[in-house]
């Protein structure tokens, strides 16, 4: 029996894990599949709600919604909203929903969406004041959490540079708790291109580096933090490569007042981004 | 064959997962086992190094070290240090080490230690200026990360109140990256007792609450943040219960300048604790 012969017709009941549309959507749980189809999956009630708002605002399309009967019963307003927006809503079995999920406890609702990223020039349009740049950040949860922090601190964009994880990775989308839909994201393998674009947008390039001589408190006293700033964050394991640090205007460390060796990426980013946000508003 | 008949004698080769000392140590991976034995496990090279330094400083005892042959070969200085400190060093098989580990990739080195927590009055001795209080924090990774942030921000103590996770949980110890050994930890089921002890120590009780009217920036402008402060953090899911908020001197929210609904616990704690540390040093 070919896969196509199992394609659902109206009244066929919910899509299963073998229904071609579900099989196609499942490929989006992997980076290669996302890049081929130019779509990604937003999973869970909050992410789907944010995706629909993002589409409403004209940033991209939500192509279809997959929802279990139980999830539809729990979230009628979400299904209504999708229907009103003209998004096809497909009922799926629990097993099919689990196959589209990257979580241990799937919520039974997943949307297939246009990619989030925009060209660098678009992400940096206008006169940005605060931007976060991720260089070589490999952990999708960390990348998502930093995106959430950047959004909370009022950043104008988040730029995924070098071999940083794909922002459409399910774990990144989930850790961002919707923030990937709130502010422009751009990505480029070429770190130099990202740094040059930031500089052209009038941003001071500041690396977060645990080994830097100057610290945030000193910079705050000097008034440097109030400048339009692109904060550049490196990987959890290795920090920023020397070749990248050499390209920046300066590097600052978060002062360590106690016995800890360092902060993790997300907490360091929170302290840095909020220090700038506060200085720019003072 | 009884378990005792398998007890190792010199020259018997490495301890296996059935060796009674390993069986006993394995019970420490669970809270009930830790509480019965009044010991816990510090796992990994960094944690064991910090445990030995903590014991050197007279804060408690490291009772024994379990190490695989491969890990001993990779970390000869760690084994030497344990031997010099009079800590029994037991070679264990890879399988025995894996049974003592809560990680996917065990490092093959685990120490059995005295409990970390001290009486509340001891943790708050002297004139503390900055303390973190965790109320009902259920996720051990979050509790460990907040302990790391508190250590980095120069806090004088971390207090685990109410039904907050056990600080000796393996995931908490690991997420703290050694910080659980750096500053006094105290725990009490009675939240009121913890708050009263903080107040008696001259600390202002400030809750971190996303719904608070006042925010950190306003408090910074008023100069309130420079006061000796106990920051009180609630659970990831529910925040601080109203009954606890009612007992505090004030509550503050981290200002959200963008579209995010909130910050996660660790990043919010980073912003709060560093704001106070900065204000107290200004």
Coordinates of C-alpha atoms in Angstrom, one line a residue:
Chain A
X1 CA 0.0 0.0 0.0
X2 CA 1.6 3.3 -1.0
X3 CA 1.7 6.2 1.5
X4 CA -0.6 8.2 -0.8
X5 CA -3.3 5.7 -0.7
X6 CA -3.6 6.4 3.0
X7 CA -4.1 10.1 2.5
X8 CA -7.1 11.2 4.5
X9 CA -10.4 12.2 3.0
X10 CA -13.0 14.2 4.9
X11 CA -14.6 11.9 7.5
X12 CA -11.5 9.6 7.5
X13 CA -10.8 10.4 11.1
X14 CA -7.7 11.9 12.6
X15 CA -4.4 11.9 10.8
X16 CA -2.1 9.1 12.0
X17 CA 1.7 9.0 12.1
X18 CA 1.6 7.5 8.6
X19 CA -0.5 10.2 7.0
X20 CA 1.7 11.9 4.4
X21 CA 1.1 15.4 5.8
X22 CA 2.2 14.1 9.2
X23 CA 5.2 12.3 7.7
X24 CA 6.2 15.5 6.0
X25 CA 5.8 17.6 9.1
X26 CA 7.8 15.1 11.1
X27 CA 10.8 15.8 8.9
X28 CA 10.7 19.3 10.3
X29 CA 12.0 18.0 13.6
X30 CA 15.4 17.8 11.9
X31 CA 17.5 20.7 10.7
X32 CA 18.0 19.2 7.2
X33 CA 14.2 18.7 6.9
X34 CA 13.5 22.3 8.0
X35 CA 16.0 23.7 5.5
X36 CA 14.6 21.6 2.6
X37 CA 11.0 22.5 3.3
X38 CA 11.7 26.1 4.5
X39 CA 9.3 25.5 7.4
X40 CA 9.6 24.7 11.1
X41 CA 7.4 23.4 13.9
X42 CA 6.1 25.5 16.8
X43 CA 5.0 23.1 19.5
X44 CA 2.8 23.7 22.6
X45 CA -0.1 26.0 23.4
X46 CA 2.1 29.1 24.1
X47 CA 4.3 28.7 21.0
X48 CA 1.3 28.2 18.7
X49 CA -0.5 31.2 20.2
X50 CA 2.6 33.3 19.6
X51 CA 3.0 31.9 16.1
X52 CA -0.6 32.9 15.2
X53 CA 0.0 36.5 16.6
X54 CA 3.3 36.6 14.6
X55 CA 1.4 35.6 11.4
X56 CA -1.4 38.1 12.2
X57 CA 1.3 40.9 12.3
X58 CA 2.4 39.9 8.8
X59 CA 5.8 38.4 9.7
X60 CA 5.2 35.1 8.1
X61 CA 2.6 32.3 7.5
X62 CA 1.3 29.5 9.7
X63 CA 0.7 26.8 7.2
X64 CA -1.2 24.3 9.2
X65 CA -2.1 23.3 12.7
X66 CA -2.0 19.7 14.0
X67 CA -4.0 19.1 17.1
X68 CA -5.3 16.1 19.1
X69 CA -8.9 15.8 20.0
X70 CA -8.0 16.2 23.7
X71 CA -5.9 19.3 23.0
X72 CA -8.6 20.9 20.9
X73 CA -11.1 20.3 23.7
X74 CA -8.7 22.0 26.2
X75 CA -7.9 24.9 23.9
X76 CA -11.0 25.8 21.9
X77 CA -10.0 29.5 21.6
X78 CA -6.7 28.5 19.9
X79 CA -8.4 26.3 17.4
X80 CA -11.0 29.1 16.7
X81 CA -8.2 31.6 16.2
X82 CA -6.5 29.4 13.7
X83 CA -9.7 28.8 11.8
X84 CA -10.5 32.5 11.7
X85 CA -6.9 33.1 10.4
X86 CA -7.6 30.7 7.5
X87 CA -5.1 28.1 8.9
X88 CA -6.0 24.5 8.0
X89 CA -6.6 22.6 11.3
X90 CA -5.9 18.9 11.2
X91 CA -6.9 16.5 13.9
X92 CA -4.2 14.0 14.7
X93 CA -3.9 11.0 16.9
X94 CA -2.0 11.1 20.1
X95 CA 0.8 9.0 18.5
X96 CA 1.0 11.3 15.5
X97 CA 1.3 14.3 17.8
X98 CA 4.0 12.7 19.9
X99 CA 6.0 12.1 16.7
X100 CA 5.9 15.8 15.9
X101 CA 7.0 16.7 19.5
X102 CA 10.4 16.9 21.0
X103 CA 9.1 17.0 24.6
X104 CA 8.5 14.2 27.1
X105 CA 4.9 15.4 27.7
X106 CA 3.6 16.7 24.4
X107 CA 0.7 19.2 24.6
X108 CA -0.9 17.8 21.5
X109 CA -0.7 21.0 19.4
X110 CA 1.9 21.8 16.8
X111 CA 2.0 24.4 14.0
X112 CA 4.0 24.3 10.8
X113 CA 5.3 27.8 10.1
X114 CA 7.4 29.9 7.7
X115 CA 11.0 30.4 8.9
X116 CA 11.6 33.1 11.5
X117 CA 14.9 34.5 10.2
X118 CA 15.1 37.7 8.2
X119 CA 18.0 39.2 6.3
X120 CA 20.6 40.8 8.5
X121 CA 19.9 44.3 7.1
X122 CA 16.2 43.9 8.0
X123 CA 16.9 42.7 11.5
X124 CA 19.1 45.8 12.0
X125 CA 16.9 48.3 10.2
X126 CA 16.1 51.6 11.9
X127 CA 18.4 52.7 14.7
X128 CA 18.9 49.6 16.9
X129 CA 20.1 50.3 20.4
X130 CA 20.5 46.8 21.9
X131 CA 21.2 43.6 20.0
X132 CA 22.4 40.2 21.1
X133 CA 24.8 38.2 18.9
X134 CA 25.3 34.5 19.6
X135 CA 28.6 33.1 18.2
X136 CA 29.0 29.3 18.3
X137 CA 26.3 28.7 20.9
X138 CA 25.7 24.9 20.5
X139 CA 23.0 24.2 23.1
X140 CA 19.5 25.0 21.7
X141 CA 18.1 25.5 25.2
X142 CA 20.7 28.1 26.0
X143 CA 20.1 29.9 22.7
X144 CA 16.4 30.0 23.4
X145 CA 16.9 31.2 26.9
X146 CA 19.2 34.0 25.8
X147 CA 16.6 35.0 23.2
X148 CA 14.0 35.2 25.9
X149 CA 16.3 37.4 28.1
X150 CA 17.1 39.6 25.1
X151 CA 13.4 40.0 24.4
X152 CA 12.7 40.8 28.1
X153 CA 15.5 43.4 28.1
X154 CA 13.9 45.1 25.1
X155 CA 16.6 44.1 22.5
X156 CA 15.9 45.1 18.9
X157 CA 17.2 41.8 17.4
X158 CA 19.0 38.5 18.1
X159 CA 21.7 37.4 15.6
X160 CA 22.7 33.7 15.3
X161 CA 26.3 33.8 14.0
X162 CA 28.8 31.1 12.9
X163 CA 27.9 27.6 13.9
X164 CA 25.3 28.7 16.4
X165 CA 22.4 26.3 16.7
X166 CA 19.4 26.7 14.4
X167 CA 16.9 29.1 16.1
X168 CA 14.1 26.8 14.7
X169 CA 15.3 23.9 16.7
X170 CA 12.4 22.7 18.8
X171 CA 14.3 23.0 22.1
X172 CA 15.3 26.6 21.2
X173 CA 11.7 27.6 20.3
X174 CA 10.5 26.1 23.6
X175 CA 13.2 27.6 25.8
X176 CA 12.4 31.0 24.3
X177 CA 8.7 30.7 25.6
X178 CA 7.5 32.6 22.5
X179 CA 10.3 35.2 22.3
X180 CA 11.6 33.8 19.0
X181 CA 8.3 35.3 17.5
X182 CA 8.7 38.7 19.3
X183 CA 11.8 40.2 17.8
X184 CA 13.7 39.9 14.5
X185 CA 16.1 37.0 14.2
X186 CA 18.8 36.8 11.6
X187 CA 21.5 34.1 11.0
X188 CA 24.7 33.9 9.1
X189 CA 27.6 31.4 9.0
X190 CA 29.9 34.3 8.4
X191 CA 30.7 35.9 11.8
X192 CA 32.5 38.8 10.1
X193 CA 29.5 39.6 8.1
X194 CA 27.4 39.8 11.2
X195 CA 29.9 42.0 13.1
X196 CA 30.2 44.3 10.0
X197 CA 26.4 44.7 9.8
X198 CA 26.3 45.6 13.5
X199 CA 29.0 48.2 13.1
X200 CA 27.3 49.6 10.0
X201 CA 24.1 50.0 12.1
X202 CA 26.0 52.2 14.5
X203 CA 26.4 49.6 17.3
X204 CA 29.4 49.3 19.6
X205 CA 30.5 45.7 19.6
X206 CA 31.0 44.4 23.2
X207 CA 32.0 40.8 23.9
X208 CA 31.0 39.1 27.1
X209 CA 34.3 37.4 28.3
X210 CA 35.0 36.0 31.7
X211 CA 38.7 36.8 31.2
X212 CA 38.3 40.5 30.1
X213 CA 40.2 43.1 32.1
X214 CA 37.4 45.6 32.3
X215 CA 34.1 44.7 34.1
X216 CA 30.5 45.8 33.8
X217 CA 30.7 48.0 36.9
X218 CA 33.6 50.0 35.6
X219 CA 31.9 50.3 32.2
X220 CA 28.7 51.5 33.9
X221 CA 30.7 54.1 35.9
X222 CA 32.4 55.4 32.7
X223 CA 28.9 55.7 31.0
X224 CA 30.0 53.3 28.2
X225 CA 27.0 51.0 28.7
X226 CA 24.5 53.6 27.5
X227 CA 26.0 53.5 24.0
X228 CA 24.0 51.6 21.3
X229 CA 25.4 48.1 21.9
X230 CA 25.7 44.7 20.2
X231 CA 26.5 42.2 23.0
X232 CA 28.4 39.3 21.6
X233 CA 28.1 36.0 23.5
X234 CA 30.3 32.9 22.9
X235 CA 29.7 29.2 23.5
X236 CA 29.1 27.7 26.9
X237 CA 32.2 25.6 26.6
X238 CA 34.7 27.8 25.0
X239 CA 33.6 31.4 25.2
X240 CA 34.5 33.7 22.4
X241 CA 37.4 32.8 20.1
X242 CA 40.4 35.2 20.2
X243 CA 39.9 35.9 16.5
X244 CA 36.4 37.2 17.3
X245 CA 37.4 39.1 20.4
X246 CA 40.0 40.9 18.2
X247 CA 37.3 42.2 16.0
X248 CA 35.2 43.8 18.8
X249 CA 35.4 47.3 20.3
X250 CA 35.8 46.0 23.8
X251 CA 35.2 43.0 26.0
X252 CA 33.7 43.1 29.5
X253 CA 33.3 40.5 32.2
X254 CA 30.6 40.2 34.7
X255 CA 32.3 40.9 38.1
X256 CA 32.5 37.8 40.3
X257 CA 32.2 39.0 43.9
X258 CA 32.2 35.5 45.5
X259 CA 33.8 32.1 45.0
X260 CA 32.1 31.0 41.8
X261 CA 34.4 30.7 38.8
X262 CA 31.9 32.0 36.3
X263 CA 28.2 32.4 35.4
X264 CA 26.5 30.2 32.9
X265 CA 25.7 31.7 29.5
X266 CA 22.0 32.6 30.2
X267 CA 22.6 34.2 33.6
X268 CA 25.7 36.1 32.3
X269 CA 23.6 37.4 29.3
X270 CA 20.8 38.4 31.7
X271 CA 23.2 40.5 33.8
X272 CA 24.9 42.1 30.7
X273 CA 21.8 42.8 28.7
X274 CA 19.9 44.3 31.7
X275 CA 23.0 46.4 32.6
X276 CA 22.8 48.0 29.2
X277 CA 19.0 48.3 29.1
X278 CA 19.2 50.1 32.5
X279 CA 22.0 52.4 31.4
X280 CA 20.2 53.3 28.2
X281 CA 17.1 54.2 30.1
X282 CA 18.7 56.1 32.9
Chain B
X1 CA 26.5 -15.8 48.5
X2 CA 25.9 -12.9 51.0
X3 CA 26.9 -9.4 50.0
X4 CA 29.4 -9.4 52.8
X5 CA 31.3 -12.3 51.4
X6 CA 32.0 -10.1 48.4
X7 CA 33.6 -7.3 50.4
X8 CA 37.0 -6.5 48.9
X9 CA 40.3 -7.4 50.4
X10 CA 43.6 -5.8 49.4
X11 CA 44.4 -7.0 45.9
X12 CA 40.9 -8.0 45.2
X13 CA 40.7 -5.6 42.3
X14 CA 38.2 -2.7 41.8
X15 CA 35.0 -2.5 43.7
X16 CA 32.0 -3.6 41.6
X17 CA 28.4 -2.5 41.7
X18 CA 27.8 -5.3 44.2
X19 CA 30.5 -4.4 46.6
X20 CA 28.7 -3.4 49.9
X21 CA 30.5 0.0 50.1
X22 CA 29.3 0.8 46.5
X23 CA 25.8 -0.5 47.3
X24 CA 25.7 1.8 50.3
X25 CA 27.0 4.8 48.4
X26 CA 24.4 4.2 45.6
X27 CA 21.6 4.7 48.2
X28 CA 22.9 8.3 48.5
X29 CA 21.6 9.0 45.0
X30 CA 18.1 9.2 46.6
X31 CA 16.9 11.7 49.2
X32 CA 15.8 9.1 51.7
X33 CA 19.1 7.4 51.5
X34 CA 21.0 10.6 52.0
X35 CA 18.9 11.5 55.0
X36 CA 19.3 8.1 56.6
X37 CA 23.1 8.0 56.1
X38 CA 23.7 11.8 56.6
X39 CA 26.0 11.8 53.6
X40 CA 25.7 12.8 50.0
X41 CA 27.6 12.3 46.8
X42 CA 29.7 14.9 44.9
X43 CA 30.2 13.7 41.4
X44 CA 32.7 14.8 38.8
X45 CA 36.2 16.3 38.8
X46 CA 35.2 19.8 39.7
X47 CA 32.7 18.9 42.4
X48 CA 35.2 16.5 44.0
X49 CA 38.0 19.1 43.9
X50 CA 35.6 21.7 45.6
X51 CA 34.6 19.0 48.2
X52 CA 38.2 18.4 49.2
X53 CA 38.8 22.2 49.5
X54 CA 35.6 22.5 51.6
X55 CA 36.9 19.7 53.9
X56 CA 40.3 21.2 54.1
X57 CA 38.7 24.4 55.3
X58 CA 37.1 22.5 58.1
X59 CA 33.5 22.7 56.9
X60 CA 32.9 18.9 56.9
X61 CA 34.4 15.5 56.0
X62 CA 34.9 13.7 52.7
X63 CA 34.5 10.1 53.8
X64 CA 35.7 8.3 50.7
X65 CA 36.5 8.7 47.1
X66 CA 35.3 6.3 44.4
X67 CA 37.3 6.5 41.2
X68 CA 37.7 4.4 38.0
X69 CA 41.2 3.4 36.8
X70 CA 40.7 5.6 33.7
X71 CA 39.6 8.6 35.8
X72 CA 42.5 8.2 38.3
X73 CA 44.9 8.2 35.3
X74 CA 43.3 11.4 34.0
X75 CA 43.3 13.1 37.3
X76 CA 46.4 12.0 39.3
X77 CA 46.5 15.3 41.3
X78 CA 43.0 14.8 42.5
X79 CA 43.8 11.3 43.8
X80 CA 47.0 12.6 45.4
X81 CA 45.1 15.3 47.1
X82 CA 42.6 12.9 48.6
X83 CA 45.3 10.5 49.8
X84 CA 47.2 13.4 51.5
X85 CA 44.0 14.5 53.2
X86 CA 43.5 11.0 54.5
X87 CA 40.5 10.2 52.4
X88 CA 40.2 6.5 51.5
X89 CA 40.4 6.1 47.7
X90 CA 38.5 3.1 46.3
X91 CA 39.0 2.0 42.7
X92 CA 35.7 1.1 41.2
X93 CA 34.6 -0.5 37.9
X94 CA 33.1 1.7 35.2
X95 CA 29.8 0.0 35.8
X96 CA 30.0 0.8 39.6
X97 CA 30.9 4.4 38.8
X98 CA 28.0 4.7 36.5
X99 CA 25.6 3.5 39.2
X100 CA 26.9 6.3 41.5
X101 CA 26.3 8.9 38.8
X102 CA 23.3 10.8 37.7
X103 CA 24.8 12.0 34.5
X104 CA 24.7 10.6 31.0
X105 CA 28.5 10.7 30.7
X106 CA 29.9 9.9 34.1
X107 CA 33.4 11.3 34.8
X108 CA 34.3 8.2 36.9
X109 CA 35.0 10.1 40.1
X110 CA 32.5 10.5 43.1
X111 CA 33.1 11.5 46.7
X112 CA 30.9 10.7 49.7
X113 CA 30.6 13.7 51.9
X114 CA 29.1 15.1 55.1
X115 CA 25.9 17.1 54.5
X116 CA 26.4 20.7 53.4
X117 CA 23.7 22.4 55.4
X118 CA 24.3 24.2 58.6
X119 CA 21.8 25.6 61.2
X120 CA 20.0 28.8 60.1
X121 CA 21.7 30.8 62.8
X122 CA 25.1 29.7 61.6
X123 CA 24.4 30.5 58.0
X124 CA 23.3 34.0 59.0
X125 CA 26.0 34.7 61.6
X126 CA 28.0 37.9 61.5
X127 CA 26.3 40.8 59.5
X128 CA 25.1 39.3 56.3
X129 CA 24.4 41.8 53.5
X130 CA 23.0 39.6 50.7
X131 CA 21.2 36.3 51.1
X132 CA 19.1 34.3 48.6
X133 CA 16.1 32.4 49.9
X134 CA 14.4 29.7 47.8
X135 CA 10.8 28.9 48.6
X136 CA 9.3 25.9 46.9
X137 CA 11.8 25.6 44.1
X138 CA 11.2 22.1 42.8
X139 CA 13.8 21.8 40.0
X140 CA 17.2 20.8 41.3
X141 CA 19.0 22.3 38.2
X142 CA 17.3 25.7 38.9
X143 CA 18.2 25.5 42.6
X144 CA 21.8 24.8 41.7
X145 CA 22.0 27.5 39.1
X146 CA 20.6 30.1 41.5
X147 CA 23.1 29.0 44.1
X148 CA 25.9 29.5 41.5
X149 CA 24.5 33.0 40.8
X150 CA 24.3 33.9 44.5
X151 CA 27.9 32.8 45.0
X152 CA 29.0 34.8 42.0
X153 CA 27.1 37.9 43.3
X154 CA 28.9 37.5 46.6
X155 CA 26.0 36.4 48.7
X156 CA 26.6 35.4 52.3
X157 CA 24.3 32.4 52.3
X158 CA 21.6 30.5 50.4
X159 CA 18.5 29.3 52.4
X160 CA 16.4 26.4 51.1
X161 CA 12.9 26.9 52.6
X162 CA 9.6 25.1 52.5
X163 CA 9.4 22.2 50.0
X164 CA 12.4 23.4 48.0
X165 CA 14.5 20.6 46.5
X166 CA 17.3 19.0 48.6
X167 CA 20.5 21.0 47.9
X168 CA 22.4 17.6 48.0
X169 CA 20.4 16.3 45.0
X170 CA 23.0 15.4 42.3
X171 CA 21.5 17.7 39.7
X172 CA 21.6 20.6 42.1
X173 CA 25.2 19.9 43.1
X174 CA 26.2 19.7 39.4
X175 CA 24.3 22.8 38.3
X176 CA 26.0 24.8 41.0
X177 CA 29.4 23.9 39.5
X178 CA 30.9 23.8 43.0
X179 CA 29.1 26.8 44.5
X180 CA 27.2 24.6 47.0
X181 CA 30.7 24.2 48.7
X182 CA 31.5 27.9 48.7
X183 CA 28.9 29.6 50.9
X184 CA 26.8 28.5 53.8
X185 CA 23.6 26.6 53.0
X186 CA 20.7 26.1 55.5
X187 CA 17.4 24.5 55.0
X188 CA 14.1 24.4 56.9
X189 CA 10.6 23.2 56.0
X190 CA 9.2 26.1 58.0
X191 CA 9.2 29.2 55.8
X192 CA 8.2 31.5 58.7
X193 CA 11.3 30.3 60.6
X194 CA 13.6 31.2 57.7
X195 CA 12.0 34.6 57.2
X196 CA 12.2 35.4 61.0
X197 CA 15.8 34.4 61.1
X198 CA 16.6 36.7 58.1
X199 CA 14.8 39.6 59.8
X200 CA 16.6 38.9 63.1
X201 CA 19.9 39.1 61.1
X202 CA 19.0 42.7 60.0
X203 CA 18.0 41.8 56.5
X204 CA 15.3 43.5 54.5
X205 CA 13.0 40.8 53.0
X206 CA 12.4 41.4 49.3
X207 CA 10.4 39.1 47.1
X208 CA 11.0 38.7 43.4
X209 CA 7.6 38.8 41.9
X210 CA 6.6 39.3 38.3
X211 CA 3.4 40.9 39.4
X212 CA 4.8 43.4 41.9
X213 CA 4.0 47.1 41.4
X214 CA 7.4 48.4 42.0
X215 CA 10.4 47.4 39.8
X216 CA 14.1 47.0 40.3
X217 CA 14.9 50.3 38.5
X218 CA 12.6 52.3 40.7
X219 CA 14.1 50.6 43.8
X220 CA 17.6 51.4 42.5
X221 CA 16.7 55.1 42.1
X222 CA 15.3 55.2 45.6
X223 CA 18.5 53.7 47.0
X224 CA 16.6 50.8 48.5
X225 CA 18.7 48.1 46.9
X226 CA 21.8 49.0 48.9
X227 CA 20.1 47.8 52.2
X228 CA 21.2 44.5 53.6
X229 CA 18.8 42.2 51.6
X230 CA 17.4 38.7 51.7
X231 CA 16.0 38.1 48.1
X232 CA 13.2 35.6 48.3
X233 CA 12.5 33.6 45.1
X234 CA 9.5 31.3 44.5
X235 CA 9.0 28.3 42.3
X236 CA 9.3 28.3 38.5
X237 CA 5.7 27.4 38.0
X238 CA 3.9 29.3 40.7
X239 CA 6.1 32.1 42.0
X240 CA 5.7 33.1 45.6
X241 CA 2.5 32.2 47.4
X242 CA 0.5 35.2 48.6
X243 CA 0.9 34.1 52.2
X244 CA 4.7 34.4 51.8
X245 CA 4.5 37.8 49.9
X246 CA 2.4 39.1 52.8
X247 CA 5.3 38.4 55.2
X248 CA 7.9 40.3 53.2
X249 CA 9.0 44.0 53.5
X250 CA 8.4 44.5 49.8
X251 CA 8.2 42.8 46.4
X252 CA 9.9 43.9 43.2
X253 CA 9.7 42.8 39.6
X254 CA 12.4 42.7 37.0
X255 CA 11.2 45.3 34.4
X256 CA 10.2 43.7 31.1
X257 CA 11.1 46.2 28.4
X258 CA 10.2 44.0 25.4
X259 CA 7.5 41.4 24.5
X260 CA 8.5 38.5 26.9
X261 CA 6.0 37.7 29.6
X262 CA 8.7 36.9 32.1
X263 CA 12.2 35.7 32.8
X264 CA 13.0 32.2 34.0
X265 CA 14.0 31.7 37.7
X266 CA 17.8 31.7 37.2
X267 CA 18.0 34.7 34.9
X268 CA 15.6 36.7 37.1
X269 CA 17.7 35.8 40.1
X270 CA 20.8 36.9 38.3
X271 CA 19.4 40.3 37.5
X272 CA 18.0 40.8 41.1
X273 CA 21.1 39.6 43.0
X274 CA 23.5 41.6 40.8
X275 CA 21.4 44.7 41.1
X276 CA 21.7 44.5 44.9
X277 CA 25.4 43.6 44.8
X278 CA 26.1 46.6 42.5
X279 CA 24.1 48.9 44.7
X280 CA 25.8 47.7 47.9
X281 CA 29.2 48.3 46.3
X282 CA 28.5 51.7 44.7

